[in-house]
PDB file of C-alpha atoms and ligand atoms in Angstrom:
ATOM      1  CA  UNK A 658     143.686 253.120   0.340  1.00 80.00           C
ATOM      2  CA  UNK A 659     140.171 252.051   0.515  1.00 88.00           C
ATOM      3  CA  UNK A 660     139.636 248.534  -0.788  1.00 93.00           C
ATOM      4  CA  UNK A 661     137.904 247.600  -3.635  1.00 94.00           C
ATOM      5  CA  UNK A 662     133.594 246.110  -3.200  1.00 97.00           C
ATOM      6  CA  UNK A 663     133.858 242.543  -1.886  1.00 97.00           C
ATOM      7  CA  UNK A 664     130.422 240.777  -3.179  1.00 97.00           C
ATOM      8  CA  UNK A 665     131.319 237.874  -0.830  1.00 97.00           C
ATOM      9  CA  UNK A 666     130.304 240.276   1.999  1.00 98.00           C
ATOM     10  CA  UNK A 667     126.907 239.429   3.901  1.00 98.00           C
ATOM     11  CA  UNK A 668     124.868 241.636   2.679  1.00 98.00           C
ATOM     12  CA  UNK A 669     125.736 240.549  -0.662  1.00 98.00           C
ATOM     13  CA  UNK A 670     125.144 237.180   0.249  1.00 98.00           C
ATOM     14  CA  UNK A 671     121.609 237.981   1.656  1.00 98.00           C
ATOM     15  CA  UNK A 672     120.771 239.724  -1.652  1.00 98.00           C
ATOM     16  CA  UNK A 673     121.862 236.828  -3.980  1.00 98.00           C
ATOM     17  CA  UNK A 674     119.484 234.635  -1.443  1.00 97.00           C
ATOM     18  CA  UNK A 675     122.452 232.562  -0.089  1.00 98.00           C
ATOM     19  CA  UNK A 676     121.811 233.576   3.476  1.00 97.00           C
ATOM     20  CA  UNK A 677     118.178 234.371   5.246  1.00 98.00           C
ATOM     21  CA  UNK A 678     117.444 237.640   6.053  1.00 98.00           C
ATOM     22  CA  UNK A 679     114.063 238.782   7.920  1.00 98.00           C
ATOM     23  CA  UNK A 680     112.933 240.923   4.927  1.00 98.00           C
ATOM     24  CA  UNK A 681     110.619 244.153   5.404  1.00 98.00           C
ATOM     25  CA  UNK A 682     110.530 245.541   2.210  1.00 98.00           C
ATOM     26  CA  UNK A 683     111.976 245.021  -1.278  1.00 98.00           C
ATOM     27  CA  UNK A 684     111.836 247.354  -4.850  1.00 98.00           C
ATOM     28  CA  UNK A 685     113.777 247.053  -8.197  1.00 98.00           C
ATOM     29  CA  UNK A 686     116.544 249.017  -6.053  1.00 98.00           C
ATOM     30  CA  UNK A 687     116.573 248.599  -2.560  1.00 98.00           C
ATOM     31  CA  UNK A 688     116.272 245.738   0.054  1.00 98.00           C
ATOM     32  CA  UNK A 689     115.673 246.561   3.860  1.00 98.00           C
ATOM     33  CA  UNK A 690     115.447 243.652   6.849  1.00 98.00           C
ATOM     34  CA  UNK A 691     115.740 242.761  10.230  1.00 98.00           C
ATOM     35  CA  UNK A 692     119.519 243.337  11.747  1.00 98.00           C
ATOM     36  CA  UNK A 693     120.341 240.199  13.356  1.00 97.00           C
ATOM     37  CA  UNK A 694     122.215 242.301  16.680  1.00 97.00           C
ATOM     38  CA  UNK A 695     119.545 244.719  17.441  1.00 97.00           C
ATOM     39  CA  UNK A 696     120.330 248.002  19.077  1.00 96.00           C
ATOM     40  CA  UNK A 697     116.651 248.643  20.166  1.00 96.00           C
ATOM     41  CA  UNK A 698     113.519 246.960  19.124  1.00 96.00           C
ATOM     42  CA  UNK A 699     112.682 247.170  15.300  1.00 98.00           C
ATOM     43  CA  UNK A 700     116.325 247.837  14.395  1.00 98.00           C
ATOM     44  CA  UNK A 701     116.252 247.433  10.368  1.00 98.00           C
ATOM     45  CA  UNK A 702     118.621 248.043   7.703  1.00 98.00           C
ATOM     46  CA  UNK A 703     118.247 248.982   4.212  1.00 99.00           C
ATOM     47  CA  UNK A 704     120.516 248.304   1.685  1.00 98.00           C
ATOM     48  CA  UNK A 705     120.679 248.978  -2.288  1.00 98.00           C
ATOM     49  CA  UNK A 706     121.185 246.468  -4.625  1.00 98.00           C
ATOM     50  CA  UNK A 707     123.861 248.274  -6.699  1.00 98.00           C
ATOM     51  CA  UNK A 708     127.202 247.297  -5.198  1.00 98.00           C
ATOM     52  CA  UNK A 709     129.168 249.494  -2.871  1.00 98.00           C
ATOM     53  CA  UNK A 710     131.630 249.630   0.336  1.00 98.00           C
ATOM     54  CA  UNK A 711     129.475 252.535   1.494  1.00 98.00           C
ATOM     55  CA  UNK A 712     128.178 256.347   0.893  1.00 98.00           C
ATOM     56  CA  UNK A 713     131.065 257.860  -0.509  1.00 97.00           C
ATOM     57  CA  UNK A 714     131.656 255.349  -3.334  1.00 97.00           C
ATOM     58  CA  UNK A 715     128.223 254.935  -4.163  1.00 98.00           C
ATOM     59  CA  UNK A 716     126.410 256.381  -7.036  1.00 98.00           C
ATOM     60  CA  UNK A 717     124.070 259.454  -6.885  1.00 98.00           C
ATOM     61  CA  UNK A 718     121.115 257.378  -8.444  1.00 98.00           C
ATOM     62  CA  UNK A 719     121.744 254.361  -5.857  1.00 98.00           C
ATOM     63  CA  UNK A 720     121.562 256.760  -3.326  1.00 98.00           C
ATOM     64  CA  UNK A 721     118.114 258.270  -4.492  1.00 98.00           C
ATOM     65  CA  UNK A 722     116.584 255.461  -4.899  1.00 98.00           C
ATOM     66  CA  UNK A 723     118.218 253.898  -1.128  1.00 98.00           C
ATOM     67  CA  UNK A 724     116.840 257.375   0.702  1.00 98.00           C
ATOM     68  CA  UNK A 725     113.521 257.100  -0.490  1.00 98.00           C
ATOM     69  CA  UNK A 726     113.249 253.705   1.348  1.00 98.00           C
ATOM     70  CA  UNK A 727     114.909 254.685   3.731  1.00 98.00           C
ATOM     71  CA  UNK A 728     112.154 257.294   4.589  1.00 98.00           C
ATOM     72  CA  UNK A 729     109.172 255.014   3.481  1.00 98.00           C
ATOM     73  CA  UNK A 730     110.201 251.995   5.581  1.00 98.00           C
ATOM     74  CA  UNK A 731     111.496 254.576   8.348  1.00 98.00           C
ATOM     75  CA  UNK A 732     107.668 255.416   8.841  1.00 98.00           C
ATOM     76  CA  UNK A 733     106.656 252.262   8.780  1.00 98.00           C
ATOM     77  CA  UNK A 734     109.358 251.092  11.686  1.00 98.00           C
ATOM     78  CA  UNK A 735     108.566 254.290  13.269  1.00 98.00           C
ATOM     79  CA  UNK A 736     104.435 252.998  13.313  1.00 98.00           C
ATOM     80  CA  UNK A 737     105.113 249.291  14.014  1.00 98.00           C
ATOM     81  CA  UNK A 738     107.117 250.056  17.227  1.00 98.00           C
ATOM     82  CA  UNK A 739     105.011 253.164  18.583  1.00 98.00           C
ATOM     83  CA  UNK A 740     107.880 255.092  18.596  1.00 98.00           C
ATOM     84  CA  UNK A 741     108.635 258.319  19.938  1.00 98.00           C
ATOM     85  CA  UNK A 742     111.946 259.034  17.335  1.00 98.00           C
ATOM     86  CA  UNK A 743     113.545 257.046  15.129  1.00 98.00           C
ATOM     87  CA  UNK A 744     117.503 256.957  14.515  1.00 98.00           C
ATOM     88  CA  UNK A 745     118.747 256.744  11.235  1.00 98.00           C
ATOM     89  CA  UNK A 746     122.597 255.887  11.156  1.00 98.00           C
ATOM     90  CA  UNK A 747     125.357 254.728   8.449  1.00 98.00           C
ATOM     91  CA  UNK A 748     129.119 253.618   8.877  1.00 98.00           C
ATOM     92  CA  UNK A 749     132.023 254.377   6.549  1.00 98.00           C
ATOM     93  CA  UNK A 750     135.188 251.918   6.815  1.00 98.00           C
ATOM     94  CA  UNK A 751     136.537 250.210  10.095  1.00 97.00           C
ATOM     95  CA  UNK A 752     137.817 253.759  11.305  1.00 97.00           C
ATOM     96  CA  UNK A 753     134.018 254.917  11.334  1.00 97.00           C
ATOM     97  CA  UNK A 754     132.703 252.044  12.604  1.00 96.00           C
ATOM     98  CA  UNK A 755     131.330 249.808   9.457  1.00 98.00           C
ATOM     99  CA  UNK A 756     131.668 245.647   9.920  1.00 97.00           C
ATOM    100  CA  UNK A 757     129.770 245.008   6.910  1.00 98.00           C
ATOM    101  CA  UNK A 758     131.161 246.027   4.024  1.00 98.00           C
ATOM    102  CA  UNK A 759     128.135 246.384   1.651  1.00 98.00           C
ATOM    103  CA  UNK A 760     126.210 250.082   2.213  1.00 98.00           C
ATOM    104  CA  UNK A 761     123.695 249.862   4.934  1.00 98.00           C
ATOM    105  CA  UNK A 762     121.685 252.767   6.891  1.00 98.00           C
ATOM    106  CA  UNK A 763     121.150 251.681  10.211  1.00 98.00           C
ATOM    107  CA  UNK A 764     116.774 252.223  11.551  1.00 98.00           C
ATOM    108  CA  UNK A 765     116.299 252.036  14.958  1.00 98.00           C
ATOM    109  CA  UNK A 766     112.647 253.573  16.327  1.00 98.00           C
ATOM    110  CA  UNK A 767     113.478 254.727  19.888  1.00 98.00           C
ATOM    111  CA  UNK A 768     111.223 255.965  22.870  1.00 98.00           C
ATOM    112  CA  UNK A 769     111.734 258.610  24.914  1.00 98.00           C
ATOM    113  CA  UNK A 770     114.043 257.987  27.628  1.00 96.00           C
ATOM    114  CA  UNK A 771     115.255 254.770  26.236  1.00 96.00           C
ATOM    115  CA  UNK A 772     119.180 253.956  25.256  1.00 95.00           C
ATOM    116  CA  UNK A 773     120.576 252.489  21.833  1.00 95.00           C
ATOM    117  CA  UNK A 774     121.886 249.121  23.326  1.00 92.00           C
ATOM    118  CA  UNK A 775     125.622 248.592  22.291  1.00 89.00           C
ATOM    119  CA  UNK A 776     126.592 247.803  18.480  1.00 83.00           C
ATOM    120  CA  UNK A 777     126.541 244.250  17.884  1.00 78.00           C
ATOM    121  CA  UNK A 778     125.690 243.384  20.978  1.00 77.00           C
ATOM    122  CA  UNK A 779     123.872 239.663  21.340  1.00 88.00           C
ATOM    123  CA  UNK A 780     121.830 237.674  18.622  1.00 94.00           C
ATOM    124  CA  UNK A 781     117.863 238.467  18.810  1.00 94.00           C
ATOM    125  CA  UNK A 782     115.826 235.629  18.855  1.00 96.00           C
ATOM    126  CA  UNK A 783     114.590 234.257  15.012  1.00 97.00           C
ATOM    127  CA  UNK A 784     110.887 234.292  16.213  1.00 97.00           C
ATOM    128  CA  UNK A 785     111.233 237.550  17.799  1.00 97.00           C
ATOM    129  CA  UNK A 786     112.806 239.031  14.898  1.00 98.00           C
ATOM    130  CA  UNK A 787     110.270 237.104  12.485  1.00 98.00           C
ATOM    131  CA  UNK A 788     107.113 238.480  14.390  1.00 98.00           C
ATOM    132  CA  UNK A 789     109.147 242.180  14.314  1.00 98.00           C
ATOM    133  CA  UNK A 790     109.775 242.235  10.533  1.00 98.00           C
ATOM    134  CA  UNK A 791     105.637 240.886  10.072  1.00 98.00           C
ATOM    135  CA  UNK A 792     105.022 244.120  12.535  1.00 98.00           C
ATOM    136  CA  UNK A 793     106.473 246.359   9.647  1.00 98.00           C
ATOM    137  CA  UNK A 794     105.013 244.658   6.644  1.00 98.00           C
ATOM    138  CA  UNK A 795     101.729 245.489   8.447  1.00 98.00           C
ATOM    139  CA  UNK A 796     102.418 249.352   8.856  1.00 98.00           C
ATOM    140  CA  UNK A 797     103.793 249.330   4.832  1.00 98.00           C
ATOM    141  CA  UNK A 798     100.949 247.847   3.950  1.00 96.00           C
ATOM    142  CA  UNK A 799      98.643 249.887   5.820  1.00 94.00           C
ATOM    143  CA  UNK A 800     100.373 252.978   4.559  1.00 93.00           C
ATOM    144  CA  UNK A 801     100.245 251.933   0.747  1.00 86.00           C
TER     145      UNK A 801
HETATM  146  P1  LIG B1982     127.899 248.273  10.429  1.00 83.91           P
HETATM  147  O1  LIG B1982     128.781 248.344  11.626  1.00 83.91           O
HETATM  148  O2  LIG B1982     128.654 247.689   9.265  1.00 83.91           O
HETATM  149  O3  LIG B1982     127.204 249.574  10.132  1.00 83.91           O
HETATM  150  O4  LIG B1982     126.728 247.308  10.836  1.00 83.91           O
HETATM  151  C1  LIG B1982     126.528 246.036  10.340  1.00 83.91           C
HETATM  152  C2  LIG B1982     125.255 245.547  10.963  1.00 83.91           C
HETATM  153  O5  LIG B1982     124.931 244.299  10.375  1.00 83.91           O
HETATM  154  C3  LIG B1982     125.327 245.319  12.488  1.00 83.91           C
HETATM  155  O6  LIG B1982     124.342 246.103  13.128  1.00 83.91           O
HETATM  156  C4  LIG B1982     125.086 243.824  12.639  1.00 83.91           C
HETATM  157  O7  LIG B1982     124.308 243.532  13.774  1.00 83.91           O
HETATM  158  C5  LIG B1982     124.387 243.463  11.354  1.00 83.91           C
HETATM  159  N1  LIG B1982     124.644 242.108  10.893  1.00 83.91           N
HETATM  160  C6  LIG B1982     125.821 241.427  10.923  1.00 83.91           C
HETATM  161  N2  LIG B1982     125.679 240.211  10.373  1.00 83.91           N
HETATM  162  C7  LIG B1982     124.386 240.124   9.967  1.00 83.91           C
HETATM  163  C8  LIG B1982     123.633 239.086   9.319  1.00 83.91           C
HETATM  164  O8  LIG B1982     124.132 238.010   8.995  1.00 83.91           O
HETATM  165  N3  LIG B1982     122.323 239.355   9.052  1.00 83.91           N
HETATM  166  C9  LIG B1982     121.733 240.551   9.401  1.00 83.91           C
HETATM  167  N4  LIG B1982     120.451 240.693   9.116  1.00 83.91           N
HETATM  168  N5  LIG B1982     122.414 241.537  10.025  1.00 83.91           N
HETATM  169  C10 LIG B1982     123.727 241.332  10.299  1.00 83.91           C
END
């Protein structure tokens, strides 16, 4: 059986402010920032604030309001890096891959001929990631 929502999970922790987080973009709803174990340059996540393991036990309304950032920030990441593509990606339970237990869609902008490094590989630098999440501010701003 699927276990109940943990709020002592990261991403919990990031939206009550008790961890940092390289933030992008934040509504009444929704939170997206920098993931901390990039798979490609730009790699952000977006989360909703309504609690829940992942998609299948999360309201309809959360999930409205977490796919329309998910496009609008997707542009922006898409803009800020250049990008040829951009791959949008979300784990359900240990069996599907998920680590954090808080839903999360996964934004990675990719260019042509250019591989998804490995899932949680190594730590990206703060600045690097700091200067990355300022790149995407820019674009949403630009696009508002
Ligand atoms: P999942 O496998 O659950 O879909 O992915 C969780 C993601 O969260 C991974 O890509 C991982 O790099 C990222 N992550 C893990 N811990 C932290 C953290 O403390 N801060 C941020 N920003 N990302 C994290």
């Amino acid at each position: 059986m699927t276990p109940p929502y943990d709020p002592d999970n990261i991403f919990g922790k990031i939206l009550r402010g008790e961890i940092p987080a390289h933030t992008v973009y934040e509504d009444a709803d929704t939170l997206a920032f920098m993931d901390v174990m990039p798979q490609g340059e730009g790699h952000t996540l977006v989360i909703p604030k309504a609690p829940s393991r992942g998609l299948l036990d999360a309201e309809p309304s959360t999930l409205t309001a977490l796919i329309a950032t998910v496009q609008r920030v997707g542009r922006a990441v898409k803009t800020a890096f250049a990008a040829d593509g951009l791959t949008v990606f979300q784990f359900n339970e240990p069996a599907g891959g998920q680590t954090v237990f808080h839903l999360h869609v996964h934004l990675v902008p990719r260019h042509e001929g250019v591989p998804l490094k490995r899932h949680e590989g190594g730590m990206a630098d703060n600045a690097v990631l700091a200067e990355h999440a300022a790149r995407i501010r820019a674009a949403l701003d630009d696009a508002a």
